[in-house]
């Protein structure tokens, strides 16, 4: 979670000046999970960076971001790289010892966590799904996916037999956490 919260402001470190502006709306539920500090950090950094024209918190809690088209393309590439790097860090990190591998599709809306099921169920390694899902939900938001269609499915697959023993769907899973 901490890595995600520090990643959100860095997603806005953009340069470029595109001919067409792009406006994306980050859903209220996602911004609520990221926290008020993230909104404030985004707005503060946008004032310093080229490419971001406006960040506005809407009455419903969603956040509208207006930016140059080139800045948007660069940001999407940086987000993709950041999410891929984060996934690799989880796999390589001994802190999440039950997680053997993580596969993702190109749109970052479906992931397979290949895990040692027994070790996973007896650890806190499930927190890794939370961070990946937040980053993937943010990626989809900036990719201009309709708010109602933004969803991340994480399949937990046992490394020994390849069977999926649990499926977590975000943002629905946030309700189960509260």
PDB file of C-alpha atoms in Angstrom:
ATOM      1  CA  UNK A   1       0.000   0.000   0.000  1.00  0.00           C
ATOM      2  CA  UNK A   2       2.815   2.388   0.874  1.00  0.00           C
ATOM      3  CA  UNK A   3       4.443   1.783  -2.511  1.00  0.00           C
ATOM      4  CA  UNK A   4       1.127   2.544  -4.217  1.00  0.00           C
ATOM      5  CA  UNK A   5       0.591   5.786  -2.341  1.00  0.00           C
ATOM      6  CA  UNK A   6       4.060   6.977  -3.281  1.00  0.00           C
ATOM      7  CA  UNK A   7       3.509   5.854  -6.881  1.00  0.00           C
ATOM      8  CA  UNK A   8       0.322   7.848  -7.436  1.00  0.00           C
ATOM      9  CA  UNK A   9       2.000  11.275  -7.396  1.00  0.00           C
ATOM     10  CA  UNK A  10       4.873  10.019  -9.528  1.00  0.00           C
ATOM     11  CA  UNK A  11       2.380   9.023 -12.209  1.00  0.00           C
ATOM     12  CA  UNK A  12       1.934  12.712 -12.881  1.00  0.00           C
ATOM     13  CA  UNK A  13       5.619  13.442 -13.527  1.00  0.00           C
ATOM     14  CA  UNK A  14       5.024  14.200 -17.172  1.00  0.00           C
ATOM     15  CA  UNK A  15       6.512  16.320 -19.901  1.00  0.00           C
ATOM     16  CA  UNK A  16       5.302  17.086 -23.379  1.00  0.00           C
ATOM     17  CA  UNK A  17       2.764  19.181 -25.139  1.00  0.00           C
ATOM     18  CA  UNK A  18       0.198  17.384 -27.247  1.00  0.00           C
ATOM     19  CA  UNK A  19      -2.268  18.815 -29.706  1.00  0.00           C
ATOM     20  CA  UNK A  20      -5.317  17.284 -28.012  1.00  0.00           C
ATOM     21  CA  UNK A  21      -6.205  17.408 -24.378  1.00  0.00           C
ATOM     22  CA  UNK A  22      -7.306  14.243 -22.626  1.00  0.00           C
ATOM     23  CA  UNK A  23      -9.578  14.252 -19.604  1.00  0.00           C
ATOM     24  CA  UNK A  24      -9.780  11.213 -17.380  1.00  0.00           C
ATOM     25  CA  UNK A  25     -11.953  10.802 -14.329  1.00  0.00           C
ATOM     26  CA  UNK A  26     -10.622   8.774 -11.433  1.00  0.00           C
ATOM     27  CA  UNK A  27     -13.547   7.126  -9.609  1.00  0.00           C
ATOM     28  CA  UNK A  28     -14.434   8.297  -6.111  1.00  0.00           C
ATOM     29  CA  UNK A  29     -14.043   4.796  -4.663  1.00  0.00           C
ATOM     30  CA  UNK A  30     -10.518   4.518  -6.025  1.00  0.00           C
ATOM     31  CA  UNK A  31      -9.551   7.951  -4.743  1.00  0.00           C
ATOM     32  CA  UNK A  32     -11.021   7.077  -1.355  1.00  0.00           C
ATOM     33  CA  UNK A  33      -8.765   4.010  -1.197  1.00  0.00           C
ATOM     34  CA  UNK A  34      -5.738   6.089  -2.255  1.00  0.00           C
ATOM     35  CA  UNK A  35      -6.442   8.723   0.405  1.00  0.00           C
ATOM     36  CA  UNK A  36      -6.800  12.493   0.513  1.00  0.00           C
ATOM     37  CA  UNK A  37      -3.023  12.978   0.612  1.00  0.00           C
ATOM     38  CA  UNK A  38      -2.814  11.458  -2.868  1.00  0.00           C
ATOM     39  CA  UNK A  39      -5.247  14.005  -4.297  1.00  0.00           C
ATOM     40  CA  UNK A  40      -3.369  16.857  -2.663  1.00  0.00           C
ATOM     41  CA  UNK A  41      -0.010  15.497  -3.866  1.00  0.00           C
ATOM     42  CA  UNK A  42      -1.365  15.090  -7.399  1.00  0.00           C
ATOM     43  CA  UNK A  43      -2.599  18.678  -7.440  1.00  0.00           C
ATOM     44  CA  UNK A  44       0.646  20.049  -5.977  1.00  0.00           C
ATOM     45  CA  UNK A  45       2.826  18.192  -8.478  1.00  0.00           C
ATOM     46  CA  UNK A  46       0.555  19.143 -11.386  1.00  0.00           C
ATOM     47  CA  UNK A  47       1.296  22.793 -10.659  1.00  0.00           C
ATOM     48  CA  UNK A  48       4.994  22.035 -11.136  1.00  0.00           C
ATOM     49  CA  UNK A  49       4.793  19.776 -14.195  1.00  0.00           C
ATOM     50  CA  UNK A  50       4.146  20.467 -17.860  1.00  0.00           C
ATOM     51  CA  UNK A  51       1.381  18.541 -19.551  1.00  0.00           C
ATOM     52  CA  UNK A  52      -1.152  18.583 -16.715  1.00  0.00           C
ATOM     53  CA  UNK A  53      -3.633  21.402 -17.140  1.00  0.00           C
ATOM     54  CA  UNK A  54      -6.064  20.776 -14.314  1.00  0.00           C
ATOM     55  CA  UNK A  55      -6.884  18.434 -11.449  1.00  0.00           C
ATOM     56  CA  UNK A  56     -10.311  18.920  -9.920  1.00  0.00           C
ATOM     57  CA  UNK A  57     -12.006  17.010  -7.141  1.00  0.00           C
ATOM     58  CA  UNK A  58     -15.654  16.614  -8.148  1.00  0.00           C
ATOM     59  CA  UNK A  59     -18.623  16.797  -5.773  1.00  0.00           C
ATOM     60  CA  UNK A  60     -19.013  13.004  -5.894  1.00  0.00           C
ATOM     61  CA  UNK A  61     -15.401  12.474  -4.746  1.00  0.00           C
ATOM     62  CA  UNK A  62     -14.071  11.526  -8.166  1.00  0.00           C
ATOM     63  CA  UNK A  63     -11.104  13.435  -9.546  1.00  0.00           C
ATOM     64  CA  UNK A  64     -10.952  14.867 -13.078  1.00  0.00           C
ATOM     65  CA  UNK A  65      -7.486  15.218 -14.617  1.00  0.00           C
ATOM     66  CA  UNK A  66      -6.979  17.190 -17.848  1.00  0.00           C
ATOM     67  CA  UNK A  67      -3.666  16.799 -19.672  1.00  0.00           C
ATOM     68  CA  UNK A  68      -1.991  16.985 -23.069  1.00  0.00           C
ATOM     69  CA  UNK A  69      -2.421  13.944 -25.314  1.00  0.00           C
ATOM     70  CA  UNK A  70       1.336  13.349 -25.450  1.00  0.00           C
ATOM     71  CA  UNK A  71       1.593  13.611 -21.681  1.00  0.00           C
ATOM     72  CA  UNK A  72      -1.208  11.054 -21.370  1.00  0.00           C
ATOM     73  CA  UNK A  73       0.589   8.603 -23.670  1.00  0.00           C
ATOM     74  CA  UNK A  74       3.824   9.015 -21.749  1.00  0.00           C
ATOM     75  CA  UNK A  75       2.029   8.552 -18.446  1.00  0.00           C
ATOM     76  CA  UNK A  76       0.352   5.340 -19.642  1.00  0.00           C
ATOM     77  CA  UNK A  77       3.743   3.934 -20.663  1.00  0.00           C
ATOM     78  CA  UNK A  78       5.211   4.905 -17.275  1.00  0.00           C
ATOM     79  CA  UNK A  79       2.264   3.354 -15.428  1.00  0.00           C
ATOM     80  CA  UNK A  80       2.603   0.125 -17.408  1.00  0.00           C
ATOM     81  CA  UNK A  81       6.312  -0.038 -16.635  1.00  0.00           C
ATOM     82  CA  UNK A  82       5.696   0.818 -12.969  1.00  0.00           C
ATOM     83  CA  UNK A  83       3.069  -1.884 -12.571  1.00  0.00           C
ATOM     84  CA  UNK A  84       5.264  -4.465 -14.301  1.00  0.00           C
ATOM     85  CA  UNK A  85       8.190  -3.494 -12.067  1.00  0.00           C
ATOM     86  CA  UNK A  86       5.990  -3.692  -8.956  1.00  0.00           C
ATOM     87  CA  UNK A  87       4.840  -7.183  -9.928  1.00  0.00           C
ATOM     88  CA  UNK A  88       8.445  -8.307 -10.407  1.00  0.00           C
ATOM     89  CA  UNK A  89       9.426  -6.823  -7.030  1.00  0.00           C
ATOM     90  CA  UNK A  90       6.684  -8.851  -5.331  1.00  0.00           C
ATOM     91  CA  UNK A  91       7.875 -12.061  -6.995  1.00  0.00           C
ATOM     92  CA  UNK A  92      11.522 -11.354  -6.147  1.00  0.00           C
ATOM     93  CA  UNK A  93      10.879 -10.097  -2.590  1.00  0.00           C
ATOM     94  CA  UNK A  94      11.296 -12.597   0.250  1.00  0.00           C
ATOM     95  CA  UNK A  95       8.655 -10.630   2.168  1.00  0.00           C
ATOM     96  CA  UNK A  96       6.005 -12.352   0.009  1.00  0.00           C
ATOM     97  CA  UNK A  97       7.568 -15.801   0.155  1.00  0.00           C
ATOM     98  CA  UNK A  98       4.453 -17.753  -0.848  1.00  0.00           C
ATOM     99  CA  UNK A  99       4.136 -15.907  -4.174  1.00  0.00           C
ATOM    100  CA  UNK A 100       6.067 -17.783  -6.862  1.00  0.00           C
ATOM    101  CA  UNK A 101       4.957 -15.804  -9.926  1.00  0.00           C
ATOM    102  CA  UNK A 102       2.375 -13.298 -11.156  1.00  0.00           C
ATOM    103  CA  UNK A 103       0.959 -13.268 -14.674  1.00  0.00           C
ATOM    104  CA  UNK A 104      -1.017 -10.315 -16.040  1.00  0.00           C
ATOM    105  CA  UNK A 105      -2.900  -9.697 -19.253  1.00  0.00           C
ATOM    106  CA  UNK A 106      -2.112  -6.648 -21.401  1.00  0.00           C
ATOM    107  CA  UNK A 107      -5.020  -4.562 -20.118  1.00  0.00           C
ATOM    108  CA  UNK A 108      -4.114  -5.231 -16.473  1.00  0.00           C
ATOM    109  CA  UNK A 109      -7.624  -6.356 -15.618  1.00  0.00           C
ATOM    110  CA  UNK A 110      -6.793  -9.982 -14.882  1.00  0.00           C
ATOM    111  CA  UNK A 111      -3.921 -11.432 -12.868  1.00  0.00           C
ATOM    112  CA  UNK A 112      -2.900 -14.925 -11.826  1.00  0.00           C
ATOM    113  CA  UNK A 113      -0.923 -15.125  -8.617  1.00  0.00           C
ATOM    114  CA  UNK A 114       0.862 -18.492  -8.611  1.00  0.00           C
ATOM    115  CA  UNK A 115       1.377 -19.295  -4.948  1.00  0.00           C
ATOM    116  CA  UNK A 116       2.171 -22.012  -2.444  1.00  0.00           C
ATOM    117  CA  UNK A 117      -1.427 -22.281  -1.236  1.00  0.00           C
ATOM    118  CA  UNK A 118      -0.697 -23.455   2.301  1.00  0.00           C
ATOM    119  CA  UNK A 119       1.986 -20.814   2.869  1.00  0.00           C
ATOM    120  CA  UNK A 120      -0.217 -18.120   1.296  1.00  0.00           C
ATOM    121  CA  UNK A 121      -3.201 -18.946   3.489  1.00  0.00           C
ATOM    122  CA  UNK A 122      -1.010 -18.841   6.612  1.00  0.00           C
ATOM    123  CA  UNK A 123       0.610 -15.481   5.850  1.00  0.00           C
ATOM    124  CA  UNK A 124      -0.180 -11.867   5.119  1.00  0.00           C
ATOM    125  CA  UNK A 125       0.917 -12.234   1.489  1.00  0.00           C
ATOM    126  CA  UNK A 126      -2.633 -11.390   0.398  1.00  0.00           C
ATOM    127  CA  UNK A 127      -1.740  -7.733   0.915  1.00  0.00           C
ATOM    128  CA  UNK A 128       0.230  -7.984  -2.327  1.00  0.00           C
ATOM    129  CA  UNK A 129      -3.048  -8.388  -4.226  1.00  0.00           C
ATOM    130  CA  UNK A 130      -4.278  -5.119  -2.731  1.00  0.00           C
ATOM    131  CA  UNK A 131      -1.348  -3.058  -4.009  1.00  0.00           C
ATOM    132  CA  UNK A 132      -1.403  -4.631  -7.460  1.00  0.00           C
ATOM    133  CA  UNK A 133      -5.151  -4.112  -7.738  1.00  0.00           C
ATOM    134  CA  UNK A 134      -4.949  -0.432  -6.764  1.00  0.00           C
ATOM    135  CA  UNK A 135      -2.260   0.210  -9.362  1.00  0.00           C
ATOM    136  CA  UNK A 136      -4.220  -1.725 -12.012  1.00  0.00           C
ATOM    137  CA  UNK A 137      -7.451   0.111 -11.194  1.00  0.00           C
ATOM    138  CA  UNK A 138      -5.603   3.416 -11.512  1.00  0.00           C
ATOM    139  CA  UNK A 139      -4.122   2.273 -14.837  1.00  0.00           C
ATOM    140  CA  UNK A 140      -7.588   1.425 -16.155  1.00  0.00           C
ATOM    141  CA  UNK A 141      -8.946   4.773 -14.943  1.00  0.00           C
ATOM    142  CA  UNK A 142      -6.267   6.661 -16.844  1.00  0.00           C
ATOM    143  CA  UNK A 143      -6.846   4.392 -19.854  1.00  0.00           C
ATOM    144  CA  UNK A 144     -10.330   5.963 -20.068  1.00  0.00           C
ATOM    145  CA  UNK A 145     -12.271   2.844 -19.124  1.00  0.00           C
ATOM    146  CA  UNK A 146     -15.816   3.704 -17.994  1.00  0.00           C
ATOM    147  CA  UNK A 147     -16.084   3.798 -14.212  1.00  0.00           C
ATOM    148  CA  UNK A 148     -18.708   1.016 -14.228  1.00  0.00           C
ATOM    149  CA  UNK A 149     -16.370  -1.232 -16.231  1.00  0.00           C
ATOM    150  CA  UNK A 150     -13.220  -0.777 -14.153  1.00  0.00           C
ATOM    151  CA  UNK A 151     -12.486  -4.117 -12.536  1.00  0.00           C
ATOM    152  CA  UNK A 152      -9.494  -6.250 -11.621  1.00  0.00           C
ATOM    153  CA  UNK A 153      -9.783 -10.007 -11.210  1.00  0.00           C
ATOM    154  CA  UNK A 154      -7.056 -11.803  -9.304  1.00  0.00           C
ATOM    155  CA  UNK A 155      -6.971 -15.589  -9.489  1.00  0.00           C
ATOM    156  CA  UNK A 156      -4.996 -17.338  -6.776  1.00  0.00           C
ATOM    157  CA  UNK A 157      -3.515 -20.468  -8.307  1.00  0.00           C
ATOM    158  CA  UNK A 158      -1.792 -23.248  -6.372  1.00  0.00           C
ATOM    159  CA  UNK A 159       1.724 -23.800  -7.689  1.00  0.00           C
ATOM    160  CA  UNK A 160       1.512 -27.563  -7.000  1.00  0.00           C
ATOM    161  CA  UNK A 161      -1.609 -28.476  -8.987  1.00  0.00           C
ATOM    162  CA  UNK A 162      -2.434 -25.362 -11.027  1.00  0.00           C
ATOM    163  CA  UNK A 163      -5.916 -25.139  -9.530  1.00  0.00           C
ATOM    164  CA  UNK A 164      -7.464 -21.736  -8.832  1.00  0.00           C
ATOM    165  CA  UNK A 165      -8.448 -21.859  -5.163  1.00  0.00           C
ATOM    166  CA  UNK A 166      -9.732 -18.295  -4.816  1.00  0.00           C
ATOM    167  CA  UNK A 167     -10.732 -15.379  -7.020  1.00  0.00           C
ATOM    168  CA  UNK A 168     -10.730 -11.792  -5.784  1.00  0.00           C
ATOM    169  CA  UNK A 169     -12.538  -9.082  -7.743  1.00  0.00           C
ATOM    170  CA  UNK A 170     -11.687  -5.439  -7.126  1.00  0.00           C
ATOM    171  CA  UNK A 171     -13.198  -2.920  -6.457  1.00  0.00           C
ATOM    172  CA  UNK A 172     -15.878  -5.239  -4.975  1.00  0.00           C
ATOM    173  CA  UNK A 173     -13.326  -6.660  -2.526  1.00  0.00           C
ATOM    174  CA  UNK A 174     -12.874  -3.211  -0.963  1.00  0.00           C
ATOM    175  CA  UNK A 175     -16.392  -3.553   0.457  1.00  0.00           C
ATOM    176  CA  UNK A 176     -15.393  -6.822   2.137  1.00  0.00           C
ATOM    177  CA  UNK A 177     -12.419  -5.098   3.782  1.00  0.00           C
ATOM    178  CA  UNK A 178     -14.485  -2.407   5.484  1.00  0.00           C
TER     179      UNK A 178
END
